[in-house]
Amino acid sequence: MKRRVVVTGLGAVTPIGNTVEEFWQNLLAGKSGIGYIQRFDTTNHSVKIAAEVKNFNAEDHFEKKELKKIDDFCRFGVVAARQAFADSGLSWDKVSPFEVGVIIGCGMGGVLTIEEQHAILLQRGPSRVSPFLIPKMIPNMSSGLISIYLGAKGPNTTIVTACASATHAIGEAFRSIQRGDAVAVITGGTEATISPLSIAGFANMGALSQQNDNPQGASRPFDAKRDGFVMGEGAGIMVLEELEHALRRGAKIYAEIVGYGLSGDAYHMTAPAPCGEGGARAMKMALDDAGIPPTEVQHVNAHGTSTPLNDKLETQAIKTVFGDHAYKLAITANKSMTGHLIGAAGAVEAISTIKSVQENKIPPTINYENPDPECDLDYVPNQAREMEVVYAISNSLGFGGHNCTVCFKKFTE
């Protein structure tokens, strides 16, 4: 019999709040975190908008000498992990550090550091490049630093599958506990890719919205006038824990994670497979893993990027898996408010899904104004909804054809 796994701690640093409660309340209120980029001069950029983390002072969380060695993507991750670990109530007098793992998703690593140090290389020569360049930029430093700051000595790894990274990390953490590798795993994702180079790269490939004159209306998943996603940044971290261990110590339990599915498109570097067949297989695999029919699910937290192709094919994939029940699902797209957090997206969306299961509230998909006949499901337009949620899934789809779904269930013993 598989070991049951529950969520006992949550942490978040996002464009709409730097705690889980602030993030969640702003999601329910339909508040957008998108605005004009403040981090660098966008004069020569075609895209001038993004969803930046706000009111985050790194010196409140790290010593000055530490900050020289830590890129923003790790700062966000460590702060969210500290929140989640404290929220879980775990401490090293209650659990062995050798039984607590860290599995973190990250799509791109220290892009800001790479750009900064490359400029120094060109302007001042190789001898002036920082000795901290490599440890600051490598994506696995997110899980490395979280283990160092928290003291967790169990299984430790990093998942890099573009926009599906965090969801894969959560799924692999779930499997790690089921296998008995650990009794708890700190997991989720972190990312900080709002930089001149990455904004230019995503813009030039046609992935980003060009609605510079309407920042808060630019991300409009499933709306007929969607034209691309808006770059976001931040981190979402949670603590997954083996059920009996959590019960023995009287832990607060947010929800149970009951299913994990993953697939590959084998089709194209950036476009989803026709009809969203890879995404459909990931969803079906997660439901089969949970041991439930599609009709048991009430809520889908969609990948919902606001790109024309993704939203159409994710809609088709949902119809393939759920059939007529697809029209009864409450589907939401958090990226309408948070922007796209790339390797962290799946984590903050999983936190939203967990809160929906816990509180029976579905955040809206904002900026939904123009129905698209090819996206004809219930996307919870513009207003949050209260409804009973027992089972919910969260989807992530990454460049390279990486598809991933996790399934959460309202907790009952």
One Martini backbone bead per residue (centre of mass of N, CA, C, O) as a GRO file, in nm:
protein
  413
    1MET     BB    1   0.096   0.037   0.023
    2LYS     BB    2   0.075   0.358  -0.011
    3ARG     BB    3   0.190   0.641   0.096
    4ARG     BB    4   0.067   0.913   0.244
    5VAL     BB    5   0.033   1.267   0.132
    6VAL     BB    6   0.087   1.591   0.276
    7VAL     BB    7   0.012   1.931   0.346
    8THR     BB    8   0.199   2.149   0.600
    9GLY     BB    9   0.334   2.382   0.409
   10LEU     BB   10   0.361   2.743   0.323
   11GLY     BB   11   0.517   2.954   0.056
   12ALA     BB   12   0.553   3.313  -0.063
   13VAL     BB   13   0.686   3.492  -0.361
   14THR     BB   14   0.513   3.756  -0.530
   15PRO     BB   15   0.351   3.994  -0.733
   16ILE     BB   16   0.089   3.958  -0.499
   17GLY     BB   17   0.285   3.855  -0.265
   18ASN     BB   18   0.496   3.765   0.043
   19THR     BB   19   0.255   3.578   0.117
   20VAL     BB   20   0.009   3.356   0.118
   21GLU     BB   21  -0.225   3.539   0.210
   22GLU     BB   22  -0.176   3.773   0.014
   23PHE     BB   23  -0.188   3.608  -0.243
   24TRP     BB   24  -0.474   3.488  -0.201
   25GLN     BB   25  -0.640   3.750  -0.167
   26ASN     BB   26  -0.557   3.870  -0.445
   27LEU     BB   27  -0.670   3.650  -0.616
   28LEU     BB   28  -0.969   3.676  -0.522
   29ALA     BB   29  -0.967   3.996  -0.609
   30GLY     BB   30  -0.819   4.034  -0.892
   31LYS     BB   31  -0.513   4.116  -0.870
   32SER     BB   32  -0.267   4.276  -1.035
   33GLY     BB   33   0.110   4.244  -1.091
   34ILE     BB   34   0.120   4.428  -1.342
   35GLY     BB   35   0.382   4.629  -1.505
   36TYR     BB   36   0.629   4.832  -1.530
   37ILE     BB   37   0.950   4.810  -1.567
   38GLN     BB   38   1.207   4.878  -1.305
   39ARG     BB   39   1.496   4.728  -1.335
   40PHE     BB   40   1.507   4.846  -1.637
   41ASP     BB   41   1.572   4.981  -1.940
   42THR     BB   42   1.310   4.977  -2.211
   43THR     BB   43   1.351   5.153  -2.464
   44ASN     BB   44   1.461   4.902  -2.670
   45HIS     BB   45   1.201   4.751  -2.602
   46SER     BB   46   0.903   4.595  -2.696
   47VAL     BB   47   0.889   4.508  -2.392
   48LYS     BB   48   0.758   4.682  -2.074
   49ILE     BB   49   0.637   4.431  -1.916
   50ALA     BB   50   0.566   4.299  -1.577
   51ALA     BB   51   0.588   4.068  -1.284
   52GLU     BB   52   0.697   4.199  -1.006
   53VAL     BB   53   0.843   4.199  -0.720
   54LYS     BB   54   0.736   4.351  -0.412
   55ASN     BB   55   0.861   4.460  -0.122
   56PHE     BB   56   1.167   4.333  -0.147
   57ASN     BB   57   1.411   4.305   0.112
   58ALA     BB   58   1.696   4.132   0.134
   59GLU     BB   59   1.812   4.260   0.409
   60ASP     BB   60   1.582   4.119   0.583
   61HIS     BB   61   1.720   3.805   0.518
   62PHE     BB   62   2.027   3.904   0.473
   63GLU     BB   63   2.341   3.937   0.467
   64LYS     BB   64   2.545   4.135   0.289
   65LYS     BB   65   2.767   3.915   0.228
   66GLU     BB   66   2.559   3.713   0.105
   67LEU     BB   67   2.440   3.872  -0.144
   68LYS     BB   68   2.692   3.834  -0.335
   69LYS     BB   69   2.609   3.501  -0.362
   70ILE     BB   70   2.291   3.573  -0.432
   71ASP     BB   71   2.042   3.527  -0.624
   72ASP     BB   72   1.715   3.600  -0.664
   73PHE     BB   73   1.610   3.306  -0.699
   74CYS     BB   74   1.720   3.224  -0.414
   75ARG     BB   75   1.594   3.431  -0.234
   76PHE     BB   76   1.303   3.357  -0.284
   77GLY     BB   77   1.328   3.056  -0.204
   78VAL     BB   78   1.427   3.085   0.089
   79VAL     BB   79   1.195   3.257   0.199
   80ALA     BB   80   0.966   3.056   0.127
   81ALA     BB   81   1.089   2.815   0.286
   82ARG     BB   82   1.080   2.939   0.563
   83GLN     BB   83   0.778   2.970   0.571
   84ALA     BB   84   0.700   2.669   0.528
   85PHE     BB   85   0.854   2.548   0.767
   86ALA     BB   86   0.717   2.713   0.987
   87ASP     BB   87   0.423   2.632   0.910
   88SER     BB   88   0.463   2.318   0.969
   89GLY     BB   89   0.629   2.282   1.259
   90LEU     BB   90   0.898   2.197   1.205
   91SER     BB   91   1.176   2.033   1.376
   92TRP     BB   92   1.480   1.891   1.495
   93ASP     BB   93   1.310   1.765   1.751
   94LYS     BB   94   1.091   1.602   1.547
   95VAL     BB   95   1.315   1.562   1.314
   96SER     BB   96   1.527   1.434   1.101
   97PRO     BB   97   1.734   1.576   0.865
   98PHE     BB   98   1.765   1.295   0.702
   99GLU     BB   99   1.426   1.299   0.645
  100VAL     BB  100   1.470   1.579   0.482
  101GLY     BB  101   1.396   1.718   0.182
  102VAL     BB  102   1.499   1.873  -0.149
  103ILE     BB  103   1.274   1.988  -0.420
  104ILE     BB  104   1.348   2.200  -0.700
  105GLY     BB  105   1.229   2.432  -0.928
  106CYS     BB  106   1.410   2.551  -1.235
  107GLY     BB  107   1.453   2.700  -1.547
  108MET     BB  108   1.730   2.928  -1.547
  109GLY     BB  109   1.836   3.079  -1.313
  110GLY     BB  110   2.108   3.324  -1.314
  111VAL     BB  111   2.053   3.559  -1.533
  112LEU     BB  112   2.144   3.823  -1.399
  113THR     BB  113   2.434   3.731  -1.344
  114ILE     BB  114   2.524   3.668  -1.629
  115GLU     BB  115   2.486   3.952  -1.747
  116GLU     BB  116   2.663   4.109  -1.553
  117GLN     BB  117   2.931   3.940  -1.600
  118HIS     BB  118   2.949   3.974  -1.908
  119ALA     BB  119   2.986   4.278  -1.903
  120ILE     BB  120   3.251   4.270  -1.744
  121LEU     BB  121   3.413   4.103  -1.943
  122LEU     BB  122   3.393   4.313  -2.183
  123GLN     BB  123   3.491   4.578  -2.018
  124ARG     BB  124   3.733   4.439  -1.796
  125GLY     BB  125   3.768   4.140  -1.803
  126PRO     BB  126   3.830   3.822  -1.669
  127SER     BB  127   3.954   3.914  -1.384
  128ARG     BB  128   3.656   4.058  -1.297
  129VAL     BB  129   3.516   3.811  -1.252
  130SER     BB  130   3.326   3.655  -1.041
  131PRO     BB  131   3.366   3.391  -0.812
  132PHE     BB  132   3.032   3.372  -0.786
  133LEU     BB  133   2.904   3.301  -1.055
  134ILE     BB  134   2.846   2.995  -1.048
  135PRO     BB  135   2.692   2.964  -0.769
  136LYS     BB  136   2.470   3.181  -0.856
  137MET     BB  137   2.356   3.043  -1.144
  138ILE     BB  138   2.296   2.767  -1.070
  139PRO     BB  139   1.996   2.604  -1.038
  140ASN     BB  140   2.075   2.409  -0.783
  141MET     BB  141   2.107   2.639  -0.563
  142SER     BB  142   1.824   2.638  -0.455
  143SER     BB  143   1.839   2.364  -0.301
  144GLY     BB  144   2.107   2.411  -0.161
  145LEU     BB  145   2.028   2.667   0.012
  146ILE     BB  146   1.785   2.550   0.156
  147SER     BB  147   1.942   2.333   0.304
  148ILE     BB  148   2.142   2.520   0.447
  149TYR     BB  149   1.936   2.713   0.598
  150LEU     BB  150   1.760   2.458   0.726
  151GLY     BB  151   1.918   2.157   0.744
  152ALA     BB  152   1.854   1.963   0.516
  153LYS     BB  153   1.974   1.600   0.454
  154GLY     BB  154   1.824   1.484   0.239
  155PRO     BB  155   1.705   1.466  -0.041
  156ASN     BB  156   1.870   1.640  -0.331
  157THR     BB  157   1.715   1.845  -0.590
  158THR     BB  158   1.675   1.948  -0.941
  159ILE     BB  159   1.430   2.080  -1.163
  160VAL     BB  160   1.449   2.107  -1.540
  161THR     BB  161   1.129   2.205  -1.719
  162ALA     BB  162   1.073   2.480  -1.730
  163CYS     BB  163   0.731   2.544  -1.680
  164ALA     BB  164   0.733   2.243  -1.518
  165SER     BB  165   0.931   2.227  -1.276
  166ALA     BB  166   0.757   2.251  -1.012
  167THR     BB  167   0.562   2.017  -1.066
  168HIS     BB  168   0.776   1.802  -1.081
  169ALA     BB  169   0.886   1.848  -0.798
  170ILE     BB  170   0.629   1.773  -0.647
  171GLY     BB  171   0.600   1.490  -0.767
  172GLU     BB  172   0.882   1.383  -0.668
  173ALA     BB  173   0.828   1.428  -0.371
  174PHE     BB  174   0.590   1.238  -0.351
  175ARG     BB  175   0.752   0.984  -0.436
  176SER     BB  176   0.971   0.995  -0.218
  177ILE     BB  177   0.772   0.938   0.015
  178GLN     BB  178   0.643   0.680  -0.089
  179ARG     BB  179   0.927   0.521  -0.095
  180GLY     BB  180   1.097   0.628   0.176
  181ASP     BB  181   1.325   0.858   0.153
  182ALA     BB  182   1.110   1.038   0.318
  183VAL     BB  183   0.894   1.229   0.540
  184ALA     BB  184   1.001   1.505   0.408
  185VAL     BB  185   0.944   1.779   0.161
  186ILE     BB  186   1.093   2.052   0.014
  187THR     BB  187   0.889   2.227  -0.229
  188GLY     BB  188   0.903   2.366  -0.574
  189GLY     BB  189   0.966   2.712  -0.689
  190THR     BB  190   1.208   2.929  -0.873
  191GLU     BB  191   1.233   3.279  -1.010
  192ALA     BB  192   1.452   3.528  -1.217
  193THR     BB  193   1.376   3.671  -1.553
  194ILE     BB  194   1.384   3.991  -1.530
  195SER     BB  195   1.562   4.074  -1.813
  196PRO     BB  196   1.698   4.191  -2.091
  197LEU     BB  197   1.756   3.916  -2.231
  198SER     BB  198   1.492   3.754  -2.173
  199ILE     BB  199   1.291   3.954  -2.284
  200ALA     BB  200   1.406   3.956  -2.570
  201GLY     BB  201   1.385   3.653  -2.629
  202PHE     BB  202   1.078   3.616  -2.582
  203ALA     BB  203   0.986   3.841  -2.774
  204ASN     BB  204   1.130   3.736  -3.044
  205MET     BB  205   0.949   3.460  -3.030
  206GLY     BB  206   0.640   3.557  -2.953
  207ALA     BB  207   0.546   3.510  -2.632
  208LEU     BB  208   0.478   3.808  -2.572
  209SER     BB  209   0.310   4.063  -2.478
  210GLN     BB  210   0.230   4.394  -2.647
  211GLN     BB  211   0.053   4.548  -2.409
  212ASN     BB  212   0.186   4.834  -2.298
  213ASP     BB  213  -0.091   5.014  -2.257
  214ASN     BB  214  -0.201   4.737  -2.071
  215PRO     BB  215  -0.079   4.572  -1.826
  216GLN     BB  216  -0.336   4.455  -1.655
  217GLY     BB  217  -0.460   4.346  -1.954
  218ALA     BB  218  -0.248   4.148  -2.097
  219SER     BB  219  -0.333   3.901  -1.928
  220ARG     BB  220  -0.567   3.668  -2.120
  221PRO     BB  221  -0.682   3.392  -2.064
  222PHE     BB  222  -0.899   3.260  -2.317
  223ASP     BB  223  -0.909   3.509  -2.471
  224ALA     BB  224  -0.946   3.627  -2.793
  225LYS     BB  225  -0.713   3.876  -2.725
  226ARG     BB  226  -0.475   3.714  -2.697
  227ASP     BB  227  -0.083   3.760  -2.721
  228GLY     BB  228   0.049   3.658  -2.452
  229PHE     BB  229   0.279   3.663  -2.210
  230VAL     BB  230   0.385   3.754  -1.877
  231MET     BB  231   0.646   3.819  -1.696
  232GLY     BB  232   0.763   3.658  -1.402
  233GLU     BB  233   0.820   3.624  -1.037
  234GLY     BB  234   0.942   3.386  -0.787
  235ALA     BB  235   0.789   3.182  -0.514
  236GLY     BB  236   0.699   2.833  -0.433
  237ILE     BB  237   0.649   2.664  -0.117
  238MET     BB  238   0.644   2.328   0.025
  239VAL     BB  239   0.526   2.079   0.259
  240LEU     BB  240   0.575   1.743   0.247
  241GLU     BB  241   0.403   1.463   0.418
  242GLU     BB  242   0.371   1.200   0.595
  243LEU     BB  243   0.087   1.127   0.745
  244GLU     BB  244   0.165   0.985   1.016
  245HIS     BB  245   0.371   1.198   1.095
  246ALA     BB  246   0.171   1.436   1.104
  247LEU     BB  247  -0.027   1.317   1.314
  248ARG     BB  248   0.169   1.265   1.555
  249ARG     BB  249   0.230   1.599   1.566
  250GLY     BB  250  -0.029   1.771   1.491
  251ALA     BB  251  -0.063   1.876   1.211
  252LYS     BB  252  -0.134   2.087   0.973
  253ILE     BB  253  -0.377   2.026   0.703
  254TYR     BB  254  -0.452   2.121   0.379
  255ALA     BB  255  -0.382   1.854   0.200
  256GLU     BB  256  -0.387   1.602  -0.046
  257ILE     BB  257  -0.168   1.409  -0.238
  258VAL     BB  258  -0.278   1.173  -0.518
  259GLY     BB  259  -0.141   1.285  -0.800
  260TYR     BB  260   0.081   1.192  -1.090
  261GLY     BB  261   0.172   1.340  -1.412
  262LEU     BB  262   0.374   1.254  -1.712
  263SER     BB  263   0.498   1.397  -2.029
  264GLY     BB  264   0.581   1.373  -2.386
  265ASP     BB  265   0.560   1.503  -2.711
  266ALA     BB  266   0.759   1.472  -2.950
  267TYR     BB  267   0.750   1.761  -3.149
  268HIS     BB  268   0.843   2.058  -3.012
  269MET     BB  269   1.010   2.320  -2.865
  270THR     BB  270   0.727   2.518  -2.820
  271ALA     BB  271   0.495   2.351  -2.924
  272PRO     BB  272   0.228   2.187  -2.888
  273ALA     BB  273   0.065   1.924  -2.941
  274PRO     BB  274  -0.179   1.812  -3.104
  275CYS     BB  275  -0.461   1.853  -2.903
  276GLY     BB  276  -0.295   1.812  -2.637
  277GLU     BB  277  -0.198   1.509  -2.587
  278GLY     BB  278   0.019   1.534  -2.364
  279GLY     BB  279  -0.154   1.675  -2.149
  280ALA     BB  280  -0.370   1.455  -2.136
  281ARG     BB  281  -0.184   1.228  -2.031
  282ALA     BB  282  -0.109   1.365  -1.765
  283MET     BB  283  -0.393   1.385  -1.648
  284LYS     BB  284  -0.469   1.084  -1.661
  285MET     BB  285  -0.236   0.983  -1.486
  286ALA     BB  286  -0.319   1.137  -1.228
  287LEU     BB  287  -0.600   1.007  -1.198
  288ASP     BB  288  -0.504   0.714  -1.189
  289ASP     BB  289  -0.323   0.755  -0.940
  290ALA     BB  290  -0.579   0.845  -0.763
  291GLY     BB  291  -0.835   0.661  -0.840
  292ILE     BB  292  -1.017   0.844  -1.043
  293PRO     BB  293  -1.261   0.984  -1.201
  294PRO     BB  294  -1.324   1.272  -1.372
  295THR     BB  295  -1.605   1.331  -1.215
  296GLU     BB  296  -1.452   1.409  -0.930
  297VAL     BB  297  -1.378   1.678  -1.054
  298GLN     BB  298  -1.396   2.049  -1.008
  299HIS     BB  299  -1.084   2.158  -1.052
  300VAL     BB  300  -0.874   2.375  -1.266
  301ASN     BB  301  -0.536   2.464  -1.286
  302ALA     BB  302  -0.414   2.627  -1.533
  303HIS     BB  303  -0.168   2.718  -1.731
  304GLY     BB  304  -0.266   2.968  -1.880
  305THR     BB  305  -0.077   3.195  -2.057
  306SER     BB  306  -0.205   3.370  -2.319
  307THR     BB  307  -0.161   3.197  -2.560
  308PRO     BB  308  -0.310   3.097  -2.837
  309LEU     BB  309  -0.221   2.790  -2.841
  310ASN     BB  310  -0.225   2.688  -2.550
  311ASP     BB  311  -0.527   2.742  -2.474
  312LYS     BB  312  -0.650   2.570  -2.693
  313LEU     BB  313  -0.499   2.293  -2.625
  314GLU     BB  314  -0.583   2.272  -2.329
  315THR     BB  315  -0.881   2.256  -2.386
  316GLN     BB  316  -0.866   1.996  -2.552
  317ALA     BB  317  -0.739   1.822  -2.331
  318ILE     BB  318  -0.971   1.843  -2.128
  319LYS     BB  319  -1.184   1.715  -2.316
  320THR     BB  320  -1.046   1.442  -2.352
  321VAL     BB  321  -1.057   1.362  -2.044
  322PHE     BB  322  -1.368   1.476  -1.953
  323GLY     BB  323  -1.558   1.553  -2.157
  324ASP     BB  324  -1.858   1.664  -2.052
  325HIS     BB  325  -1.727   1.749  -1.772
  326ALA     BB  326  -1.568   2.001  -1.868
  327TYR     BB  327  -1.829   2.199  -1.836
  328LYS     BB  328  -1.816   2.162  -1.498
  329LEU     BB  329  -1.556   2.304  -1.470
  330ALA     BB  330  -1.339   2.500  -1.271
  331ILE     BB  331  -1.138   2.732  -1.444
  332THR     BB  332  -0.808   2.862  -1.384
  333ALA     BB  333  -0.578   3.164  -1.431
  334ASN     BB  334  -0.323   3.309  -1.258
  335LYS     BB  335  -0.159   3.462  -1.488
  336SER     BB  336  -0.352   3.711  -1.503
  337MET     BB  337  -0.188   3.820  -1.229
  338THR     BB  338   0.126   3.695  -1.210
  339GLY     BB  339   0.207   3.580  -1.443
  340HIS     BB  340   0.506   3.412  -1.559
  341LEU     BB  341   0.718   3.202  -1.349
  342ILE     BB  342   0.798   2.954  -1.487
  343GLY     BB  343   0.963   2.752  -1.268
  344ALA     BB  344   0.732   2.865  -1.045
  345ALA     BB  345   0.437   2.839  -1.141
  346GLY     BB  346   0.343   2.556  -1.033
  347ALA     BB  347   0.362   2.635  -0.730
  348VAL     BB  348   0.162   2.873  -0.703
  349GLU     BB  349  -0.070   2.705  -0.832
  350ALA     BB  350  -0.074   2.485  -0.617
  351ILE     BB  351  -0.144   2.669  -0.383
  352SER     BB  352  -0.412   2.760  -0.498
  353THR     BB  353  -0.534   2.475  -0.510
  354ILE     BB  354  -0.514   2.409  -0.211
  355LYS     BB  355  -0.691   2.647  -0.117
  356SER     BB  356  -0.943   2.557  -0.268
  357VAL     BB  357  -0.974   2.290  -0.114
  358GLN     BB  358  -0.981   2.414   0.173
  359GLU     BB  359  -1.203   2.679   0.106
  360ASN     BB  360  -1.395   2.679  -0.147
  361LYS     BB  361  -1.216   2.863  -0.359
  362ILE     BB  362  -1.211   3.046  -0.674
  363PRO     BB  363  -1.022   3.200  -0.871
  364PRO     BB  364  -0.994   3.414  -1.116
  365THR     BB  365  -1.011   3.510  -1.458
  366ILE     BB  366  -0.879   3.774  -1.576
  367ASN     BB  367  -0.965   3.949  -1.870
  368TYR     BB  368  -1.246   3.821  -1.943
  369GLU     BB  369  -1.429   3.940  -2.250
  370ASN     BB  370  -1.368   3.742  -2.513
  371PRO     BB  371  -1.496   3.497  -2.664
  372ASP     BB  372  -1.374   3.172  -2.761
  373PRO     BB  373  -1.477   2.908  -2.951
  374GLU     BB  374  -1.200   2.738  -2.866
  375CYS     BB  375  -1.281   2.858  -2.562
  376ASP     BB  376  -1.569   2.695  -2.396
  377LEU     BB  377  -1.525   2.714  -2.097
  378ASP     BB  378  -1.505   2.746  -1.742
  379TYR     BB  379  -1.296   3.032  -1.631
  380VAL     BB  380  -1.383   3.214  -1.409
  381PRO     BB  381  -1.483   3.512  -1.473
  382ASN     BB  382  -1.355   3.791  -1.276
  383GLN     BB  383  -1.482   3.602  -1.040
  384ALA     BB  384  -1.502   3.464  -0.766
  385ARG     BB  385  -1.568   3.130  -0.621
  386GLU     BB  386  -1.805   2.935  -0.446
  387MET     BB  387  -1.715   2.585  -0.385
  388GLU     BB  388  -1.700   2.260  -0.385
  389VAL     BB  389  -1.376   2.096  -0.312
  390VAL     BB  390  -1.213   1.782  -0.348
  391TYR     BB  391  -1.098   1.787  -0.643
  392ALA     BB  392  -0.774   1.888  -0.790
  393ILE     BB  393  -0.591   2.035  -1.061
  394SER     BB  394  -0.247   2.093  -1.191
  395ASN     BB  395  -0.101   2.255  -1.468
  396SER     BB  396   0.201   2.188  -1.677
  397LEU     BB  397   0.382   2.348  -1.961
  398GLY     BB  398   0.681   2.286  -2.150
  399PHE     BB  399   0.934   2.341  -2.310
  400GLY     BB  400   0.988   2.042  -2.504
  401GLY     BB  401   0.723   1.877  -2.398
  402HIS     BB  402   0.645   1.928  -2.091
  403ASN     BB  403   0.420   1.741  -1.883
  404CYS     BB  404   0.208   1.830  -1.589
  405THR     BB  405   0.031   1.669  -1.305
  406VAL     BB  406  -0.156   1.750  -1.011
  407CYS     BB  407  -0.338   1.598  -0.728
  408PHE     BB  408  -0.592   1.713  -0.507
  409LYS     BB  409  -0.730   1.659  -0.168
  410LYS     BB  410  -0.940   1.656   0.062
  411PHE     BB  411  -0.896   1.609   0.394
  412THR     BB  412  -0.920   1.271   0.519
  413GLU     BB  413  -0.889   0.993   0.735
   0.00000   0.00000   0.00000
